[in-house]
PDB file of C-alpha atoms in Angstrom:
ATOM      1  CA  UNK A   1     268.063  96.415   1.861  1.00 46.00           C
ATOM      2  CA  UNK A   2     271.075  98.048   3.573  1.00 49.00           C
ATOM      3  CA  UNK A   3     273.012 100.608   1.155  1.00 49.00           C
ATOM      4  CA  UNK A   4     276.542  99.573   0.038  1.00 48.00           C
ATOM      5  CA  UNK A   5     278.142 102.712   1.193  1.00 49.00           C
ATOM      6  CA  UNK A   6     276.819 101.744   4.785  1.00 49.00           C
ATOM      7  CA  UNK A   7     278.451  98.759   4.963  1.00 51.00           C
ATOM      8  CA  UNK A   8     281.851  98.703   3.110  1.00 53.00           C
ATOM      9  CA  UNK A   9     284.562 101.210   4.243  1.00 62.00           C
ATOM     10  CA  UNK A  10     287.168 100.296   1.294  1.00 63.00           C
ATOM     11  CA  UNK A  11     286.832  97.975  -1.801  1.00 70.00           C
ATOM     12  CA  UNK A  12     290.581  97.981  -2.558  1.00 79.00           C
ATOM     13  CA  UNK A  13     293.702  99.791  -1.530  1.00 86.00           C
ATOM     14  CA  UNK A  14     294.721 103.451  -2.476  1.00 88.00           C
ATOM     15  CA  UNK A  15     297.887 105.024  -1.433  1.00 93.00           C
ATOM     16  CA  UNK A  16     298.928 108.623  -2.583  1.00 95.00           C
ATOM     17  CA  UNK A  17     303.155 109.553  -2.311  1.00 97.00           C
ATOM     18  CA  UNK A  18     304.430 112.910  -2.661  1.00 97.00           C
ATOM     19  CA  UNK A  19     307.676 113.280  -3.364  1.00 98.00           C
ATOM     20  CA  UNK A  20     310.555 116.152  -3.337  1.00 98.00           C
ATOM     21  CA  UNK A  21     314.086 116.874  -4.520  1.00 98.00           C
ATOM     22  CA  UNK A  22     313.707 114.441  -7.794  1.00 97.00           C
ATOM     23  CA  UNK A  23     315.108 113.806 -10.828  1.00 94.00           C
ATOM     24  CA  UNK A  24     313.928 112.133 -14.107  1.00 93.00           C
ATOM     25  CA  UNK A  25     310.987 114.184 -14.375  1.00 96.00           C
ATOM     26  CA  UNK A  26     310.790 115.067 -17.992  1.00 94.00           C
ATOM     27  CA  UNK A  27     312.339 112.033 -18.998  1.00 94.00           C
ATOM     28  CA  UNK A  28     309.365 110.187 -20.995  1.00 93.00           C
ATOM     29  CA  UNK A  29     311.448 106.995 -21.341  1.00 94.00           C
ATOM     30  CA  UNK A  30     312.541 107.034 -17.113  1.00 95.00           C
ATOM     31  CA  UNK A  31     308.684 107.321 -16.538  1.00 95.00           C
ATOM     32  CA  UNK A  32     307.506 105.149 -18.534  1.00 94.00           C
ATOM     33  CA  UNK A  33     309.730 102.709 -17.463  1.00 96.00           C
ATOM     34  CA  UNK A  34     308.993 103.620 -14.139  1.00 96.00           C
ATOM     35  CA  UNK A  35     305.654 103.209 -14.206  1.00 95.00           C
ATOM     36  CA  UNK A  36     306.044  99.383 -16.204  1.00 95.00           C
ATOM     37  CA  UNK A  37     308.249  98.168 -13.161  1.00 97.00           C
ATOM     38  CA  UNK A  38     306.088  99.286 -10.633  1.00 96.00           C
ATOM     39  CA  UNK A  39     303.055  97.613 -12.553  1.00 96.00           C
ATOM     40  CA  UNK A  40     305.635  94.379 -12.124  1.00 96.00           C
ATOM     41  CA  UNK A  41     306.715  94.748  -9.067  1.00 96.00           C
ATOM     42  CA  UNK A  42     302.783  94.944  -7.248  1.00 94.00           C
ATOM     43  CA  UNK A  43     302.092  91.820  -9.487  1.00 93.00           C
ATOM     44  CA  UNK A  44     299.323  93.392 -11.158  1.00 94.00           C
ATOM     45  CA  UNK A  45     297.630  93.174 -14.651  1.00 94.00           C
ATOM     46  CA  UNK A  46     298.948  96.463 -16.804  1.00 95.00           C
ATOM     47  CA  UNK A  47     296.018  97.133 -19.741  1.00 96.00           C
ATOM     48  CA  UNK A  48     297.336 100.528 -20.887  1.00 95.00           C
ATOM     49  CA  UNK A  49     299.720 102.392 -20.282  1.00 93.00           C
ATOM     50  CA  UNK A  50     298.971 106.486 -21.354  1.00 95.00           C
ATOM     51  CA  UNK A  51     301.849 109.348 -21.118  1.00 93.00           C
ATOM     52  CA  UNK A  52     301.217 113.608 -21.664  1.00 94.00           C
ATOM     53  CA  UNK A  53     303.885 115.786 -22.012  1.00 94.00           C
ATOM     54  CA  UNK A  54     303.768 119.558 -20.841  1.00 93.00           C
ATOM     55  CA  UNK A  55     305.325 122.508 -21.709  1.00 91.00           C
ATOM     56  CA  UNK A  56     307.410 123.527 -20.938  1.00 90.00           C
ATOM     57  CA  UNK A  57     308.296 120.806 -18.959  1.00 93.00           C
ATOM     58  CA  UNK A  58     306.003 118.066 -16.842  1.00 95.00           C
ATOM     59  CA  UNK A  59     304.283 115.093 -17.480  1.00 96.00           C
ATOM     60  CA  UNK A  60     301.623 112.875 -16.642  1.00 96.00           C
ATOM     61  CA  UNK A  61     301.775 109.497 -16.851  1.00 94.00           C
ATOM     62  CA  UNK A  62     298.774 106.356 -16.167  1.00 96.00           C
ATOM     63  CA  UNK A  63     298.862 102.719 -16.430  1.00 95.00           C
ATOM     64  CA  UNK A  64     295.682 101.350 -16.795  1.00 95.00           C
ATOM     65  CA  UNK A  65     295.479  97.796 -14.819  1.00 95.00           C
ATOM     66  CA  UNK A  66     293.125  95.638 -14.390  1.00 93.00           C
ATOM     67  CA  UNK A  67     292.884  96.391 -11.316  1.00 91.00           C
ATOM     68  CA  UNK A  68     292.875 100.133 -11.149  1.00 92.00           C
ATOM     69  CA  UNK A  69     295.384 102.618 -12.388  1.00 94.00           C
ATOM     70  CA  UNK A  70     298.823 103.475 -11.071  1.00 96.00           C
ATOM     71  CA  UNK A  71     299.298 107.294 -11.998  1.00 96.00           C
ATOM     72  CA  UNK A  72     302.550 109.839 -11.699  1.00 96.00           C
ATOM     73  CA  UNK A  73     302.176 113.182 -12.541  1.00 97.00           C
ATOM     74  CA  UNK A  74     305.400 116.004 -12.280  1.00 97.00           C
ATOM     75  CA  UNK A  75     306.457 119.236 -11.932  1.00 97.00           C
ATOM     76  CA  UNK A  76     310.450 119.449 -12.621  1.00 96.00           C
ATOM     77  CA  UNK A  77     310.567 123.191 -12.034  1.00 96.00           C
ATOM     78  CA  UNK A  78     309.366 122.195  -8.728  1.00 97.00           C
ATOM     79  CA  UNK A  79     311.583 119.049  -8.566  1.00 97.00           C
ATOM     80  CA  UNK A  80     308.088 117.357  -7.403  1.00 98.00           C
ATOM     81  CA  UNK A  81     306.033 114.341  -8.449  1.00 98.00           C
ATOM     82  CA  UNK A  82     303.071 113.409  -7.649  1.00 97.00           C
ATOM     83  CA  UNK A  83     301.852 109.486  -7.489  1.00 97.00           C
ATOM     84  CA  UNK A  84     298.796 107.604  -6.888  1.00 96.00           C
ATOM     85  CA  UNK A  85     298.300 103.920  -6.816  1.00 95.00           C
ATOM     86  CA  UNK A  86     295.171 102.287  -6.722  1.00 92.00           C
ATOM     87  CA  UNK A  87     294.060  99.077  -6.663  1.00 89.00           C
ATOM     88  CA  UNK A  88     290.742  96.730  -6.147  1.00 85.00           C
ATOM     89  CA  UNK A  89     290.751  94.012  -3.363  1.00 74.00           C
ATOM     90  CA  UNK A  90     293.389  93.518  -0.637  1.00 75.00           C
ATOM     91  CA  UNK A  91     295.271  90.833  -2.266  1.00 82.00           C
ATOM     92  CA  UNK A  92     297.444  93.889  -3.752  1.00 87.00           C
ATOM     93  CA  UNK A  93     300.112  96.071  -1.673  1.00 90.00           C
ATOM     94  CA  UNK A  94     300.947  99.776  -3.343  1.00 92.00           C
ATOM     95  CA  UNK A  95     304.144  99.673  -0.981  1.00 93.00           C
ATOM     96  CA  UNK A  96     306.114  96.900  -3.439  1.00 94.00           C
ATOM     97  CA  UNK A  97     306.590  99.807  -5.734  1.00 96.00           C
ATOM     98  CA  UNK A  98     308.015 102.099  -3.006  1.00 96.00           C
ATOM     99  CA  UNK A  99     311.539 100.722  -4.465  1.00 97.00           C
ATOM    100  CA  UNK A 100     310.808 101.416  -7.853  1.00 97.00           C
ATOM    101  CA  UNK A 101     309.554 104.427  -7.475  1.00 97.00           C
ATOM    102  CA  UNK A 102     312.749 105.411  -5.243  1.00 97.00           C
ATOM    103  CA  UNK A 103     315.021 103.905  -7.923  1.00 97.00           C
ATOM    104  CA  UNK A 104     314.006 106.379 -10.675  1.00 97.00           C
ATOM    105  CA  UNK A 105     312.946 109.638  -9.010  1.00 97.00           C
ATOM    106  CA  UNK A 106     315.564 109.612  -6.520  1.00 97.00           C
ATOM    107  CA  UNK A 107     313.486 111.412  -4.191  1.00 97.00           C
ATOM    108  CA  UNK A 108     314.994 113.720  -1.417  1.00 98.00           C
ATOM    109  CA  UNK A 109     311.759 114.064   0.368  1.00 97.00           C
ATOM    110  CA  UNK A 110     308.503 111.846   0.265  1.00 96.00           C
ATOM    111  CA  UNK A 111     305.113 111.572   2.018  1.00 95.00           C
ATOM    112  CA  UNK A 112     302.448 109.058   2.083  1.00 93.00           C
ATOM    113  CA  UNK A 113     298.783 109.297   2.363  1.00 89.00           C
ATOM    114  CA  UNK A 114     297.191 105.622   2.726  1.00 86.00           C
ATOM    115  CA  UNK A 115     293.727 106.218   2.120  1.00 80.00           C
ATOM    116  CA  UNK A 116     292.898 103.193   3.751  1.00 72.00           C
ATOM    117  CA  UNK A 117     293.500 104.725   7.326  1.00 55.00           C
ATOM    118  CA  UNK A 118     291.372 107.159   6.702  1.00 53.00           C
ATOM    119  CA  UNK A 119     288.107 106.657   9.160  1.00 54.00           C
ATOM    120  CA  UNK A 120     284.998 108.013   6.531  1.00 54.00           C
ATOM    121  CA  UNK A 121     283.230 107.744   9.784  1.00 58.00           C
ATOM    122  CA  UNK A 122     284.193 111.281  10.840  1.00 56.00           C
ATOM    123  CA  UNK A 123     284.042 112.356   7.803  1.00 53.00           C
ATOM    124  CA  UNK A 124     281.252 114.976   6.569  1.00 53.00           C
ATOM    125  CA  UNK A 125     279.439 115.114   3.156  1.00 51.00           C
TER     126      UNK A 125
END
């Protein structure tokens, strides 16, 4: 019997974006709210959703779906935030809540890391 890992490079989508020069970052109810449009906006199933507070400032912030989580996690000081959406199957695309996520952390600055495009083949383990 062939091994899983062998034969399937990605069982559903996972896109990181890191962004700079924000705002909203300790707001609880901005994030939250955030995080409830985006779970709209992909068209996905939201479970849970789970917020932390730091001090002195900084939180993290997950919605469970049924498909996977959608996460945000910030550092005012730094004016940074940090978010991760993942999702099982293809049917889903992370990207719909590029808007959303523009709308409330008015990013100056963002990259993306879409793990998807990432050949495992080269990697080494």
């Amino acid at each position: 019997m062939k091994k899983l890992y062998s034969t399937i490079k990605h069982l559903g989508r996972h896109v990181v974006f890191d962004f700079w020069g924000c705002t909203n970052l300790n707001s609880l109810v901005a994030m939250r709210k955030m995080l409830k449009e985006a779970v709209k906006a992909c068209g996905v199933t939201l479970l849970e959703v789970k917020i932390r507070t730091f001090s002195p400032s900084g939180i993290s912030d997950v919605a469970l779906i049924a498909e996977s989580h959608i996460s945000i996690h910030t550092w005012p000081e730094h004016e940074y935030a940090a978010v991760d959406v993942f999702t099982c199957g293809k049917k889903v695309d992370p990207y719909l809540a590029v808007p959303v996520f523009k709308k409330y952390l008015k990013p100056k600055k963002a990259e993306v890391i879409d793990l998807d495009s990432v050949d495992f083949d080269t990697l080494y383990f």
